[in-house]
Structure formats: structure tokens, C-alpha cells
C-alpha atoms as a printed R data frame, in Angstrom:
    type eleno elety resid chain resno      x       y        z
1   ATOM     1    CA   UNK     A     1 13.431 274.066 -166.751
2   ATOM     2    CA   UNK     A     2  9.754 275.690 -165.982
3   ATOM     3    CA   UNK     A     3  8.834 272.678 -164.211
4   ATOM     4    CA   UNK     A     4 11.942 273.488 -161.564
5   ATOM     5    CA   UNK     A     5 11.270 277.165 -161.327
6   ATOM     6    CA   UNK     A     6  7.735 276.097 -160.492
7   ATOM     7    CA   UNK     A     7  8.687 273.541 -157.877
8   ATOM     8    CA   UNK     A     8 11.022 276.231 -156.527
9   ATOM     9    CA   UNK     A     9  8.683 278.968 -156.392
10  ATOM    10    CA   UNK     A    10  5.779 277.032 -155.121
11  ATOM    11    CA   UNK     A    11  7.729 276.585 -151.769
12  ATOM    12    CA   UNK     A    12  7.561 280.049 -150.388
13  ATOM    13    CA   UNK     A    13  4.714 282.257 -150.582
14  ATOM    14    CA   UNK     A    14  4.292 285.279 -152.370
15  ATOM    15    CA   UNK     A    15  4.553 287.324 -149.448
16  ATOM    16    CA   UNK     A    16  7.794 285.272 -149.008
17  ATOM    17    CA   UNK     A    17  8.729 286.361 -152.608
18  ATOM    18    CA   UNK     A    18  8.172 290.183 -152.583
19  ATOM    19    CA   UNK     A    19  9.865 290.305 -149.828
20  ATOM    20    CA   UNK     A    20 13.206 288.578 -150.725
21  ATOM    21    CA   UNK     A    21 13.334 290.333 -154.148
22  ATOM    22    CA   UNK     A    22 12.875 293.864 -152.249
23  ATOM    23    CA   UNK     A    23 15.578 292.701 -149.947
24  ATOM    24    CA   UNK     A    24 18.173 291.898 -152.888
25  ATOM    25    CA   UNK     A    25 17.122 295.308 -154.257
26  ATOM    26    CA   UNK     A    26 17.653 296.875 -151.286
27  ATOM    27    CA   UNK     A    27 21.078 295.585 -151.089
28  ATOM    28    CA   UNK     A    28 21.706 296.943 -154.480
29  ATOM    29    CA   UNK     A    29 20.567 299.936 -153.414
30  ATOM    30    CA   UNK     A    30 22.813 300.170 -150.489
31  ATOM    31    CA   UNK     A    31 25.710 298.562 -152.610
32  ATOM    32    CA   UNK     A    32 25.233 301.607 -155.263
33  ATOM    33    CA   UNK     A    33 25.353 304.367 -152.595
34  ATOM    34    CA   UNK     A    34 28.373 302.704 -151.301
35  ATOM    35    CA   UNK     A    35 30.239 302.886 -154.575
36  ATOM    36    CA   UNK     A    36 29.213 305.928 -155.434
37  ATOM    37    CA   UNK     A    37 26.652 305.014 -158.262
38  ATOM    38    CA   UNK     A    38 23.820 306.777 -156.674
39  ATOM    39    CA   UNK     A    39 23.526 309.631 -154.851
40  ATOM    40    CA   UNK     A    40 20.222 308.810 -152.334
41  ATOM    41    CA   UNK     A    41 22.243 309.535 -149.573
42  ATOM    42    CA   UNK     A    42 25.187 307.188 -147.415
43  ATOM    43    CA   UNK     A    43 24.616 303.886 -146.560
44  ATOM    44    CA   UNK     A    44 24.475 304.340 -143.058
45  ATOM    45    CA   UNK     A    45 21.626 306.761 -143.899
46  ATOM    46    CA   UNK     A    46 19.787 304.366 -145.885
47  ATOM    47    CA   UNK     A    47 19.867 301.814 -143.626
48  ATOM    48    CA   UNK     A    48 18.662 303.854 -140.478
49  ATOM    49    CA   UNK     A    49 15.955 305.102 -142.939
50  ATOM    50    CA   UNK     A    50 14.911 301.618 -143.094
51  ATOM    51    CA   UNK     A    51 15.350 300.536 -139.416
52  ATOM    52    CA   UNK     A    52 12.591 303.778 -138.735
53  ATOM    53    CA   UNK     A    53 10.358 302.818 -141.419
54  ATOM    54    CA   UNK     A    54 10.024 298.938 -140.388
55  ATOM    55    CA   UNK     A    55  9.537 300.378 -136.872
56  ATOM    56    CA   UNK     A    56  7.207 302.633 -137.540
57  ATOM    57    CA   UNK     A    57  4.721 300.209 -139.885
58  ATOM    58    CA   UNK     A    58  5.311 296.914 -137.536
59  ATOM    59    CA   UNK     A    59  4.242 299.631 -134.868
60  ATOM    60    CA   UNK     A    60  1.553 301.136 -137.107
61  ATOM    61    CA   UNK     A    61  0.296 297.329 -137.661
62  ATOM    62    CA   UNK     A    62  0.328 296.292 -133.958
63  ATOM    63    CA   UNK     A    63 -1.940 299.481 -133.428
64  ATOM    64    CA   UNK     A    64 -4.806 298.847 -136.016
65  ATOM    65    CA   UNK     A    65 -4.902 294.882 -135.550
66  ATOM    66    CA   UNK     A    66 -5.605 295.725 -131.735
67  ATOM    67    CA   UNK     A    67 -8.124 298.104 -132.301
68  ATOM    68    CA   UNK     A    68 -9.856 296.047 -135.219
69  ATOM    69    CA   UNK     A    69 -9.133 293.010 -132.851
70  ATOM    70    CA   UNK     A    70 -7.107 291.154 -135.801
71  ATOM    71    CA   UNK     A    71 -4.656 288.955 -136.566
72  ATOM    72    CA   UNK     A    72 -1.357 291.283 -137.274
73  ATOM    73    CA   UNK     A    73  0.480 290.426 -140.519
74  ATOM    74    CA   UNK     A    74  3.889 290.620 -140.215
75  ATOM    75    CA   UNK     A    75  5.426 290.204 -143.508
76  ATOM    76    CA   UNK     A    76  2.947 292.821 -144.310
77  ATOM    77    CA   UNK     A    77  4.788 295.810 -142.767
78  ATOM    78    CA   UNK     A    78  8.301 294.333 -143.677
79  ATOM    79    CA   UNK     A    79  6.927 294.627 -147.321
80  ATOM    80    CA   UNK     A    80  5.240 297.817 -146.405
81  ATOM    81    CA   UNK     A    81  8.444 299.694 -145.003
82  ATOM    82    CA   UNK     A    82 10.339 298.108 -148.212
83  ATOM    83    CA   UNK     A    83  8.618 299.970 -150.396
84  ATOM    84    CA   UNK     A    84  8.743 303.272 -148.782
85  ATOM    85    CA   UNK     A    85 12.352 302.604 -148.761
86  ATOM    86    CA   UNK     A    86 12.118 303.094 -152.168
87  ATOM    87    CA   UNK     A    87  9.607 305.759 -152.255
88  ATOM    88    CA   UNK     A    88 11.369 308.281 -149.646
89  ATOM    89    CA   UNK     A    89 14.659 309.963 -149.303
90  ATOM    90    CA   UNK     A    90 16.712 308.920 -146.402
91  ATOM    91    CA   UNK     A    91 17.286 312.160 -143.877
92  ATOM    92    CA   UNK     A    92 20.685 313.450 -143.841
93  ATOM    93    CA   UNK     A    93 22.355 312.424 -140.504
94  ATOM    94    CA   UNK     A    94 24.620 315.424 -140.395
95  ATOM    95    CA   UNK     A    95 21.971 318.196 -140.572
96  ATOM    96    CA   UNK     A    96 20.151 319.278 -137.742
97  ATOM    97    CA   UNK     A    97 16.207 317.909 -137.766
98  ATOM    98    CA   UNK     A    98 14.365 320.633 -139.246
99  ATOM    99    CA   UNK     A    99  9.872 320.261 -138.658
100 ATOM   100    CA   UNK     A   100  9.035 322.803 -141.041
């Protein structure tokens, strides 16, 4: 049984791996809010929050890797703007946008 989970994990990468288990919990997430389980705002909201925060940190990464003259990374900012997912509230879409 270990040997097959071993085989089968040894075929994607790690970066791979964080980044499929944050999608499945993003689901979840989106699933929850959906059915009412949790109140972090709509699912529509959630996933525009999302769409702006990959944006903004595939963006962000483009930016430094030119100006450091690097290689960009991707799966990087996908894992990046997966976590902040997490970490901030998604902006009511019905309120005005408020700066202060």
C-alpha cells in the first residue's frame, strides 16, 4: 500500500502537489459558501477574489523575474494567490468600492 502511494506521489512534484490539494480545498470552500455552510461571502465573490489574486501575483512575478533577470515560476504564484485565498476576505460585489 505505501509502496503505491509512493509510486503515485513520486510522479508529480511537490509544487504539483500543493497546488492540487489547495485546489480541492478551494472547491470545498466554494462548495460550503454555496450551501450555506460558511459565510466568507458568495461564490461568485470567492471566485473573482481568486481570478484578482492569481492576476495580481502572476503579474507581481513577471515584474520581479524581469527586473532580477530570472526565470519566472509559475506554479509559484498559482500557489501564492491560493493561499491568500485563504488568508483574505473576498470584497462584497454589491457594495460600492470604498479606499479608506
Amino acid at each position: 500500500m505505501i509502496a503505491r502511494l509512493d509510486t503515485l506521489l513520486g510522479k508529480a512534484t511537490m509544487y504539483r502537489q500543493v497546488v492540487y490539494t489547495l485546489a480541492v480545498l478551494q472547491l470545498l470552500a466554494v462548495l460550503f459558501s454555496a450551501l450555506g455552510l460558511v459565510g466568507a461571502g458568495t461564490p461568485l465573490e470567492m471566485v473573482v477574489s481568486f481570478a484578482v489574486l492569481f492576476v495580481s501575483t502572476t503579474l507581481i512575478n513577471l515584474l520581479f523575474a524581469a527586473t532580477l533577470r530570472i526565470r519566472t515560476h509559475k506554479l509559484s504564484s498559482l500557489i501564492t494567490a491560493q493561499i491568500l485565498f485563504f488568508l483574505l476576505a473576498p470584497p462584497h460585489l454589491d457594495e460600492p468600492l470604498r479606499l479608506v
